Coordinates of C-alpha atoms in Angstrom, one line a residue:
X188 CA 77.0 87.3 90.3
X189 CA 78.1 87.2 86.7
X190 CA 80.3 83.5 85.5
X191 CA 83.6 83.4 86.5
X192 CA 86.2 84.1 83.8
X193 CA 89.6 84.6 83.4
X194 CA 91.2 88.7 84.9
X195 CA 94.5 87.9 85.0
X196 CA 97.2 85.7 83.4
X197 CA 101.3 86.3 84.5
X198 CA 104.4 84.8 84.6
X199 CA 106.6 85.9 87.4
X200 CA 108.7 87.4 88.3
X201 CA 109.4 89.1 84.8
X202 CA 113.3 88.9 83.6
X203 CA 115.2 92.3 85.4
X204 CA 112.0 92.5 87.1
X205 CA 112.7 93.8 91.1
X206 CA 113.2 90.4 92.6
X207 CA 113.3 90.6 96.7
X208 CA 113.5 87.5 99.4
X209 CA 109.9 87.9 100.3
X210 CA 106.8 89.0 99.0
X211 CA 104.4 90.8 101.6
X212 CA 101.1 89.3 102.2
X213 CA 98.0 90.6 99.9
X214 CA 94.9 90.0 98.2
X215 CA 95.1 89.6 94.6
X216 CA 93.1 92.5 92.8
X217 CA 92.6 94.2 96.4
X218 CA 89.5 95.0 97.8
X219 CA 87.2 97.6 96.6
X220 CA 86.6 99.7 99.7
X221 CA 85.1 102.6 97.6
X222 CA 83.5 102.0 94.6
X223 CA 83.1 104.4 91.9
X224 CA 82.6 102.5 88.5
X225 CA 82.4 99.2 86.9
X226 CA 86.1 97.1 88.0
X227 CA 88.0 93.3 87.3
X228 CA 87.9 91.5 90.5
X229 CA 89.7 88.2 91.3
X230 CA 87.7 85.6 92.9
X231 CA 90.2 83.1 92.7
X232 CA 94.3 82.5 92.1
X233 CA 95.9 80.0 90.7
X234 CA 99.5 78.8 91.0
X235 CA 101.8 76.8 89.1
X236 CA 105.2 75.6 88.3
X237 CA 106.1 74.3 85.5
X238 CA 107.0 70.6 85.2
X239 CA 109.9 71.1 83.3
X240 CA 111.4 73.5 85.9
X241 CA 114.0 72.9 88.7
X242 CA 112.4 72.2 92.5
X243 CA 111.9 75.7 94.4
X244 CA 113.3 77.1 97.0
X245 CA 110.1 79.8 97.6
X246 CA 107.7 79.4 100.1
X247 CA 104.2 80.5 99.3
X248 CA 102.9 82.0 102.6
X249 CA 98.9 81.5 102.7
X250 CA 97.4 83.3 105.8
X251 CA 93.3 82.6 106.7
X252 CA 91.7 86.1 107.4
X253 CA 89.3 84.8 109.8
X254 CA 92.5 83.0 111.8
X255 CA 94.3 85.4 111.8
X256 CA 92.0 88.7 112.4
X257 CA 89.5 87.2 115.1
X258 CA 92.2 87.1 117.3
X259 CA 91.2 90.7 118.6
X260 CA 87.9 92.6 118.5
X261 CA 87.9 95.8 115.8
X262 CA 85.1 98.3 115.3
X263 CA 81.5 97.4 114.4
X264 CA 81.4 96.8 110.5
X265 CA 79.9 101.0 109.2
X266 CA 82.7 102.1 111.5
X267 CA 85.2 100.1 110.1
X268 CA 84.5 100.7 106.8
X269 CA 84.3 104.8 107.7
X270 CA 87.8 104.5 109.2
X271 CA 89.5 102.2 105.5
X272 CA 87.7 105.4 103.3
X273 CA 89.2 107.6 105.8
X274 CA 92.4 106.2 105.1
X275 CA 91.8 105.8 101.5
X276 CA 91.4 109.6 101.4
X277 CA 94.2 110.2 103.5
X278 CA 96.7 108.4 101.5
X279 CA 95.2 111.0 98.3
X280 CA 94.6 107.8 96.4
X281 CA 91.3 109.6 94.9
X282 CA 87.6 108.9 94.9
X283 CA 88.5 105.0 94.1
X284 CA 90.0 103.4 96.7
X285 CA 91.0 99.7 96.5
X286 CA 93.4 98.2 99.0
X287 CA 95.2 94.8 98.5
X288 CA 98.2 95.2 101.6
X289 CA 96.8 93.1 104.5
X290 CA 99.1 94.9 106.5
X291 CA 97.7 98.4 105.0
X292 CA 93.9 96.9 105.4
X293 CA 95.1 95.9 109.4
X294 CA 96.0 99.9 110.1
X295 CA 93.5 101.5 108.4
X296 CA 91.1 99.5 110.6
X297 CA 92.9 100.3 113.7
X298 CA 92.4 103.9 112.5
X299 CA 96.3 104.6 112.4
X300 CA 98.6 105.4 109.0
X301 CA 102.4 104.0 110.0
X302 CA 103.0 102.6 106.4
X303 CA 104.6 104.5 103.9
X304 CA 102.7 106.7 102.2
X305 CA 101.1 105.8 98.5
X306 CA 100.8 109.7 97.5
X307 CA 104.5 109.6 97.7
X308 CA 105.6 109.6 94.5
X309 CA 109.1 107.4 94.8
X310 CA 106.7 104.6 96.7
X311 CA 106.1 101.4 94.9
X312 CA 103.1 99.3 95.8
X313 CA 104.2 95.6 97.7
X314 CA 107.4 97.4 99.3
X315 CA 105.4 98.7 102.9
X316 CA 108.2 96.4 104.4
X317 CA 111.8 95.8 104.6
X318 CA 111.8 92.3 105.9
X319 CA 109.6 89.1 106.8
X320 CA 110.2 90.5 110.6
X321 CA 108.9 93.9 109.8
X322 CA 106.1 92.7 108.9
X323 CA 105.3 90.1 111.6
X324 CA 106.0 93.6 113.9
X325 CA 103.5 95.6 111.8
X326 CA 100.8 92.7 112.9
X327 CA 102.0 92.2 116.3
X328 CA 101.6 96.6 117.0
X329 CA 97.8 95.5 116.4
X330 CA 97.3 92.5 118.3
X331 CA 97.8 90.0 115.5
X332 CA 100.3 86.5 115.6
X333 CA 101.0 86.4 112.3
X334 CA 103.1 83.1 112.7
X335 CA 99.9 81.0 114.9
X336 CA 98.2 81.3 111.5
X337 CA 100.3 81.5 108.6
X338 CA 100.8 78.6 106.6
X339 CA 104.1 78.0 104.1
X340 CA 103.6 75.7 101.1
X341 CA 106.7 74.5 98.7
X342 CA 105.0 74.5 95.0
X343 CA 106.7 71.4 93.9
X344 CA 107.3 71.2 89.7
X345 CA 103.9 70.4 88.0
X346 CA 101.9 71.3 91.4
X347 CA 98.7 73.3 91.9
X348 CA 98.4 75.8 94.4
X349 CA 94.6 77.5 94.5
X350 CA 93.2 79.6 96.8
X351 CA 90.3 81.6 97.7
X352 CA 90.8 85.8 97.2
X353 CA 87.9 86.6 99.7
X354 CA 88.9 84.0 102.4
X355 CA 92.8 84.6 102.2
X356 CA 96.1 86.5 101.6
X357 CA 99.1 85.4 100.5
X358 CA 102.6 86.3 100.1
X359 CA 106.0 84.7 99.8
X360 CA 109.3 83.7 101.5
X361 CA 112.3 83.1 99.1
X362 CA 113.2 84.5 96.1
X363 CA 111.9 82.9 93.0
X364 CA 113.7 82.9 89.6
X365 CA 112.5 85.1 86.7
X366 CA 109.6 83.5 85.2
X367 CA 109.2 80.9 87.6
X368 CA 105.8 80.9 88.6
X369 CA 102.7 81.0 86.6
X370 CA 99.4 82.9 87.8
X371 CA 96.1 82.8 87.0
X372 CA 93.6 85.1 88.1
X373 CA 89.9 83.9 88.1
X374 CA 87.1 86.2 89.0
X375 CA 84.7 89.2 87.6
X376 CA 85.0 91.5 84.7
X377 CA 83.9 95.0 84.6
X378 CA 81.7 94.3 88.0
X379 CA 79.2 96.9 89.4
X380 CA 79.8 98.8 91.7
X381 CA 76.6 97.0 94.1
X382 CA 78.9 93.9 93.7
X383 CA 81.6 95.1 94.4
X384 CA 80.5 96.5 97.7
X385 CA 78.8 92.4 98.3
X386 CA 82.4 91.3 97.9
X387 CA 84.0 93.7 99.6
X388 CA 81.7 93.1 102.5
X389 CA 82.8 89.3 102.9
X390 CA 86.2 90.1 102.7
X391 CA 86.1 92.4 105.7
X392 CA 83.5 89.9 107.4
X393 CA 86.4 87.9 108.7
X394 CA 86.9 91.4 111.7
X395 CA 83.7 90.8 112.9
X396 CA 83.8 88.5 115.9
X397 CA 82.6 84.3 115.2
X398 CA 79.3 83.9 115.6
X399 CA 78.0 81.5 118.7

């Protein structure tokens, strides 16, 4: 793999920016289930609050793939990857698809399409649910307990939250102010397609059953 560098940099949420009481749970940068040309990739996220800012009443919701999707047995891996293109396609997102919805990764497995649709042209990306409890129901229609896995840290003034993009998703319960939060995005520039498919592949690792 080429170094690590820096993909993304935000502060958030931005002033008037849609601001909602929870954030549902994803994979910065998504993961590149089909491939076409050279694409940024986040390896890593970093999260901050600023020292000089008031205590938080967000939660950031971190949730373990491998805890949470081993729970059940899916397909073998070339079928699962058939049936996410299949569902790329489907959702007329074009020849590159890239998925970053856990909940939207979790249905295209299960070879189903419940979610709102992306070729819809009023549909904004990050609003496939209504509520916190909508989207503990989306998991629980495919044999998944969200809340036996999903952890809830408060990012105290002057903490560091980092985490690992190909190991877990994240989310959020709360609504932050504008600007509160500041994200880093470490990972790839321009990557090849080959390693994109190599990290794509240990991202969807975590539906294949633990080894004995």
């Amino acid at each position: 793999m080429p170094g690590l560098e820096v993909v993304g940099e935000f502060t958030v949420p931005a002033p008037g920016a849609l601001r909602r009481s929870f954030q549902a749970l994803h994979i910065d940068f998504g993961v590149p289930v089909d491939a076409d040309g050279p694409a940024d990739l986040a390896r890593f996220t970093a999260l901050y609050v600023d020292l000089r800012w008031p205590p938080t009443s967000a939660l950031t919701r971190v949730v373990p793939l491998e805890a949470l999707l081993r729970q059940r047995t899916w397909s073998d891996h070339e079928t699962l990857l058939a049936s996410l293109r299949r569902y790329g396609r489907g959702c007329g997102v074009g020849a590159r698809y890239v998925e970053g919805i856990l909940g939207r990764l979790v249905e295209a497995a299960d070879g189903c399409a419940a979610l709102p649709s992306p070729a819809d042209p009023n549909f904004l990306c990050g609003l496939e649910f209504a509520s916190l409890a909508a989207e503990r129901a989306h998991f629980e229609r495919h044999g998944l307990d969200l809340e036996a896995v999903e952890q809830r840290v408060r990012l105290s003034p002057g903490e560091l939250l980092v985490f690992d993009n190909l190991r877990t998703a994240h989310g959020r319960a709360g609504t932050r102010r504008p600007e509160e939060l500041h994200q880093l995005c470490v990972g790839y520039r321009s990557l090849d397609t080959d390693r994109q498919r190599t990290l794509s592949r240990r991202v969807l690792a975590a539906f294949e059953p633990a080894h004995e």
